[in-house]
Amino acid sequence: MKLVAGNWKMFKGPAETVAFLDELEPPAGVEIVVCPAFASLAVAVGRGLPVYAQNVHWAEQGAFTGEVSAPMLRELGVEGAIVGHSERRQLFAETDETVRMRCAAALEAGLRVIACVGETEAEREAGETDAVLRRQVAAIPRHDALVIAYEPVWAIGTGKTATPELAQQAHETIKELHDTRVLYGGSVKPENAAELLTQPAVDGALVGGASLEPESFAAICRAAT
Ligand code: 13P
């Protein structure tokens, strides 16, 4: 079964979260996850879909202003977390080492993990895609409760999607390094979801902008069935 996760980023407070989940008609035959902002996690839990956070700290508790721990998420009923999203890497100085630590702590606490990797446009143009993916994937722990999301940075929020062939190729590279399911992310829309999701090495999608409206998110989920 394919997995489709909606990463809402810094959109939707609690009221909009409840309205979305009330309206969404999730199809059967696909695993669906929503990833609201921290402030909206509590109201999202218990409304029919697994809820993941967008980040998680490696310590159980401590003096880490602005961070949230895996046991806190577990207490809320959150089932997993995204780790190492490119926005965290690029805008908040996340490194391969912090990604590794966050993944390990989340898994240890019983959370599922969507660990993100992907090259920037400059890295792709310099022919470094393979090396970047190898380096990032090497930092990700092996675990049954972990999946990888391949999100080429140049395709995120840009409307530029990887071609199905390019996605398939990158997913094959990742799977050679790490025996896990691999989701594709980067401008996935109802119009392009089917061609991406039918690639044999594409095990699902991590959707940003198009996951914010119930109908477009449902359409992508249907394309994965
Ligand atoms: P978009 O679907 O908005 O390009 O975002 C992709 C993403 O970053 C999902 O994590």
CSV table of C-alpha atoms and ligand atoms in Angstrom, one decimal:
chain,number,residue,atom,x,y,z
A,1,MET,CA,0.0,0.0,0.0
A,2,LYS,CA,1.3,3.5,-0.9
A,3,LEU,CA,1.7,6.1,1.8
A,4,VAL,CA,0.6,9.7,1.2
A,5,ALA,CA,1.6,12.3,3.8
A,6,GLY,CA,0.4,15.9,3.9
A,7,ASN,CA,3.1,18.3,5.3
A,8,TRP,CA,1.2,21.4,6.2
A,9,LYS,CA,4.3,23.3,7.1
A,10,MET,CA,3.5,26.6,9.0
A,11,PHE,CA,-0.2,26.6,7.8
A,12,LYS,CA,-3.4,25.8,9.6
A,13,GLY,CA,-4.0,26.6,13.3
A,14,PRO,CA,-6.3,24.4,15.4
A,15,ALA,CA,-9.6,25.7,13.9
A,16,GLU,CA,-8.5,25.2,10.3
A,17,THR,CA,-7.1,21.8,11.2
A,18,VAL,CA,-10.4,20.6,12.6
A,19,ALA,CA,-12.3,22.0,9.6
A,20,PHE,CA,-9.9,20.2,7.1
A,21,LEU,CA,-10.2,16.9,8.9
A,22,ASP,CA,-14.0,17.1,9.1
A,23,GLU,CA,-14.2,17.8,5.4
A,24,LEU,CA,-11.6,15.3,4.1
A,25,GLU,CA,-13.0,12.1,2.6
A,26,PRO,CA,-10.0,9.8,2.6
A,27,PRO,CA,-10.1,6.9,0.1
A,28,ALA,CA,-9.5,3.3,1.2
A,29,GLY,CA,-6.5,1.4,-0.1
A,30,VAL,CA,-3.8,4.0,0.7
A,31,GLU,CA,-2.1,4.9,4.0
A,32,ILE,CA,-2.7,8.6,4.7
A,33,VAL,CA,-0.9,10.8,7.3
A,34,VAL,CA,-1.3,14.5,8.2
A,35,CYS,CA,1.6,16.5,9.6
A,36,PRO,CA,0.2,19.7,11.2
A,37,ALA,CA,2.2,22.4,13.0
A,38,PHE,CA,3.0,21.7,16.7
A,39,ALA,CA,0.1,24.0,17.8
A,40,SER,CA,-2.4,22.0,15.9
A,41,LEU,CA,-1.3,18.5,16.8
A,42,ALA,CA,-3.5,18.0,19.8
A,43,VAL,CA,-6.8,18.8,18.0
A,44,ALA,CA,-5.8,16.7,15.0
A,45,VAL,CA,-5.3,13.5,17.0
A,46,GLY,CA,-8.3,11.2,17.2
A,47,ARG,CA,-10.0,12.5,14.0
A,48,GLY,CA,-9.5,9.3,12.0
A,49,LEU,CA,-6.0,9.7,10.5
A,50,PRO,CA,-2.5,9.2,12.0
A,51,VAL,CA,-0.9,12.4,13.0
A,52,TYR,CA,2.8,13.2,12.6
A,53,ALA,CA,4.8,16.2,13.8
A,54,GLN,CA,7.1,18.1,11.5
A,55,ASN,CA,10.1,17.8,13.7
A,56,VAL,CA,11.2,16.3,17.0
A,57,HIS,CA,14.2,16.9,19.3
A,58,TRP,CA,16.7,14.2,20.3
A,59,ALA,CA,16.6,14.8,24.0
A,60,GLU,CA,13.8,13.5,26.2
A,61,GLN,CA,13.7,16.9,28.0
A,62,GLY,CA,16.0,19.7,28.8
A,63,ALA,CA,17.0,23.3,28.2
A,64,PHE,CA,16.2,23.4,24.5
A,65,THR,CA,14.0,26.5,24.0
A,66,GLY,CA,11.6,26.1,21.2
A,67,GLU,CA,12.0,22.3,20.7
A,68,VAL,CA,9.6,19.4,21.4
A,69,SER,CA,10.5,15.9,22.5
A,70,ALA,CA,9.4,12.5,21.3
A,71,PRO,CA,7.8,11.6,24.7
A,72,MET,CA,5.8,14.8,24.6
A,73,LEU,CA,4.5,13.9,21.1
A,74,ARG,CA,3.7,10.4,22.2
A,75,GLU,CA,1.7,11.7,25.1
A,76,LEU,CA,-0.4,13.7,22.7
A,77,GLY,CA,-1.1,10.6,20.6
A,78,VAL,CA,1.1,11.7,17.8
A,79,GLU,CA,2.3,8.6,15.8
A,80,GLY,CA,5.4,9.9,14.0
A,81,ALA,CA,7.5,12.8,12.8
A,82,ILE,CA,9.1,14.3,9.7
A,83,VAL,CA,12.8,14.7,10.3
A,84,GLY,CA,15.4,16.6,8.2
A,85,HIS,CA,13.1,18.4,5.9
A,86,SER,CA,15.0,20.6,3.5
A,87,GLU,CA,13.5,23.7,5.0
A,88,ARG,CA,15.0,22.6,8.3
A,89,ARG,CA,18.3,21.9,6.7
A,90,GLN,CA,18.4,25.2,4.7
A,91,LEU,CA,16.7,27.7,7.0
A,92,PHE,CA,17.4,26.3,10.4
A,93,ALA,CA,20.9,24.8,10.1
A,94,GLU,CA,19.9,21.2,10.4
A,95,THR,CA,22.8,18.9,9.6
A,96,ASP,CA,23.2,15.2,8.8
A,97,GLU,CA,24.3,14.7,12.4
A,98,THR,CA,21.2,16.4,13.9
A,99,VAL,CA,19.0,14.5,11.5
A,100,ARG,CA,20.6,11.3,12.7
A,101,MET,CA,20.1,12.2,16.3
A,102,ARG,CA,16.4,13.2,15.8
A,103,CYS,CA,15.6,10.1,13.9
A,104,ALA,CA,17.2,7.8,16.5
A,105,ALA,CA,15.5,9.4,19.4
A,106,ALA,CA,12.1,9.4,17.7
A,107,LEU,CA,12.4,5.7,16.8
A,108,GLU,CA,13.6,4.9,20.2
A,109,ALA,CA,10.5,6.5,21.7
A,110,GLY,CA,8.2,4.6,19.4
A,111,LEU,CA,7.4,7.2,16.8
A,112,ARG,CA,7.4,6.5,13.1
A,113,VAL,CA,9.7,8.7,11.0
A,114,ILE,CA,9.7,10.2,7.6
A,115,ALA,CA,13.3,11.2,7.0
A,116,CYS,CA,13.9,13.7,4.2
A,117,VAL,CA,16.8,13.8,1.7
A,118,GLY,CA,17.3,15.7,-1.5
A,119,GLU,CA,19.8,17.7,-3.5
A,120,THR,CA,19.6,21.5,-4.3
A,121,GLU,CA,19.6,22.8,-7.8
A,122,ALA,CA,23.2,23.9,-7.5
A,123,GLU,CA,24.2,20.4,-6.4
A,124,ARG,CA,22.3,18.8,-9.2
A,125,GLU,CA,23.9,21.1,-11.8
A,126,ALA,CA,27.3,20.4,-10.4
A,127,GLY,CA,26.7,16.6,-10.8
A,128,GLU,CA,26.7,16.0,-7.1
A,129,THR,CA,23.2,14.5,-6.7
A,130,ASP,CA,24.5,11.0,-6.2
A,131,ALA,CA,27.1,12.1,-3.6
A,132,VAL,CA,24.6,14.3,-1.7
A,133,LEU,CA,22.1,11.5,-1.5
A,134,ARG,CA,24.7,9.0,-0.4
A,135,ARG,CA,25.9,11.3,2.4
A,136,GLN,CA,22.4,12.2,3.6
A,137,VAL,CA,21.1,8.6,3.4
A,138,ALA,CA,24.2,7.3,5.3
A,139,ALA,CA,23.1,9.4,8.3
A,140,ILE,CA,19.7,7.9,8.5
A,141,PRO,CA,19.2,4.9,10.9
A,142,ARG,CA,17.8,1.6,9.6
A,143,HIS,CA,14.5,0.8,11.2
A,144,ASP,CA,11.1,-0.8,10.3
A,145,ALA,CA,9.3,2.3,11.4
A,146,LEU,CA,11.3,4.7,9.1
A,147,VAL,CA,10.6,5.7,5.6
A,148,ILE,CA,12.7,8.1,3.5
A,149,ALA,CA,11.2,11.0,1.5
A,150,TYR,CA,13.2,12.1,-1.6
A,151,GLU,CA,12.5,15.8,-2.0
A,152,PRO,CA,14.7,17.5,-4.6
A,153,VAL,CA,15.0,21.0,-3.1
A,154,TRP,CA,14.6,22.6,-6.5
A,155,ALA,CA,11.1,21.0,-6.8
A,156,ILE,CA,9.8,22.1,-3.5
A,157,GLY,CA,7.1,24.8,-3.7
A,158,THR,CA,8.4,25.8,-7.2
A,159,GLY,CA,5.9,24.0,-9.4
A,160,LYS,CA,8.9,22.2,-11.0
A,161,THR,CA,8.4,18.5,-10.5
A,162,ALA,CA,10.9,15.9,-11.1
A,163,THR,CA,10.0,13.8,-14.1
A,164,PRO,CA,8.7,10.4,-13.2
A,165,GLU,CA,12.0,8.9,-14.7
A,166,LEU,CA,14.2,11.2,-12.6
A,167,ALA,CA,12.2,10.4,-9.5
A,168,GLN,CA,12.4,6.6,-10.3
A,169,GLN,CA,16.2,6.9,-10.8
A,170,ALA,CA,16.8,8.8,-7.5
A,171,HIS,CA,14.6,6.4,-5.6
A,172,GLU,CA,16.5,3.4,-7.0
A,173,THR,CA,19.8,5.0,-5.8
A,174,ILE,CA,18.3,5.6,-2.3
A,175,LYS,CA,16.9,2.0,-2.1
A,176,GLU,CA,20.4,0.6,-3.0
A,177,LEU,CA,21.7,2.4,0.0
A,178,HIS,CA,18.8,1.9,2.4
A,179,ASP,CA,16.3,-0.9,2.3
A,180,THR,CA,13.1,1.1,2.9
A,181,ARG,CA,10.1,2.7,1.4
A,182,VAL,CA,10.8,5.9,-0.4
A,183,LEU,CA,8.2,8.7,-0.9
A,184,TYR,CA,8.6,11.4,-3.5
A,185,GLY,CA,8.0,15.1,-2.5
A,186,GLY,CA,8.2,18.3,-4.5
A,187,SER,CA,5.3,20.0,-6.2
A,188,VAL,CA,3.1,16.9,-6.2
A,189,LYS,CA,-0.4,17.9,-7.4
A,190,PRO,CA,-3.5,16.0,-8.4
A,191,GLU,CA,-2.5,16.5,-12.1
A,192,ASN,CA,1.0,14.8,-11.7
A,193,ALA,CA,0.4,12.4,-8.8
A,194,ALA,CA,-0.6,9.3,-10.9
A,195,GLU,CA,2.4,9.4,-13.2
A,196,LEU,CA,4.8,9.8,-10.2
A,197,LEU,CA,3.0,7.2,-8.0
A,198,THR,CA,3.0,4.5,-10.7
A,199,GLN,CA,6.8,4.5,-10.8
A,200,PRO,CA,7.8,1.1,-9.3
A,201,ALA,CA,10.3,2.7,-6.8
A,202,VAL,CA,7.9,5.5,-5.7
A,203,ASP,CA,6.2,4.2,-2.6
A,204,GLY,CA,4.1,7.2,-1.9
A,205,ALA,CA,4.2,11.0,-1.7
A,206,LEU,CA,5.1,13.8,0.7
A,207,VAL,CA,2.8,16.6,-0.3
A,208,GLY,CA,3.2,20.3,0.7
A,209,GLY,CA,1.0,23.0,-0.9
A,210,ALA,CA,-1.5,20.6,-2.5
A,211,SER,CA,-2.2,18.9,0.9
A,212,LEU,CA,-3.8,22.1,2.3
A,213,GLU,CA,-7.1,21.7,0.5
A,214,PRO,CA,-9.2,18.6,1.4
A,215,GLU,CA,-10.2,18.0,-2.3
A,216,SER,CA,-6.8,18.3,-3.8
A,217,PHE,CA,-5.2,16.2,-1.0
A,218,ALA,CA,-8.0,13.5,-1.5
A,219,ALA,CA,-7.4,13.5,-5.2
A,220,ILE,CA,-3.7,12.8,-4.7
A,221,CYS,CA,-4.6,10.0,-2.2
A,222,ARG,CA,-6.9,8.5,-4.7
A,223,ALA,CA,-4.1,8.5,-7.3
A,224,ALA,CA,-2.1,6.4,-4.9
A,225,THR,CA,-4.8,3.6,-4.6
B,1,13P,P1,5.3,21.3,-2.2
B,1,13P,O1,4.4,20.1,-2.4
B,1,13P,O2,4.6,22.5,-1.8
B,1,13P,O3,6.3,21.5,-3.3
B,1,13P,O4,6.2,20.9,-0.9
B,1,13P,C1,6.8,19.7,-0.8
B,1,13P,C2,7.4,19.4,0.5
B,1,13P,O5,8.3,20.1,1.0
B,1,13P,C3,6.7,18.4,1.3
B,1,13P,O6,7.4,18.2,2.5
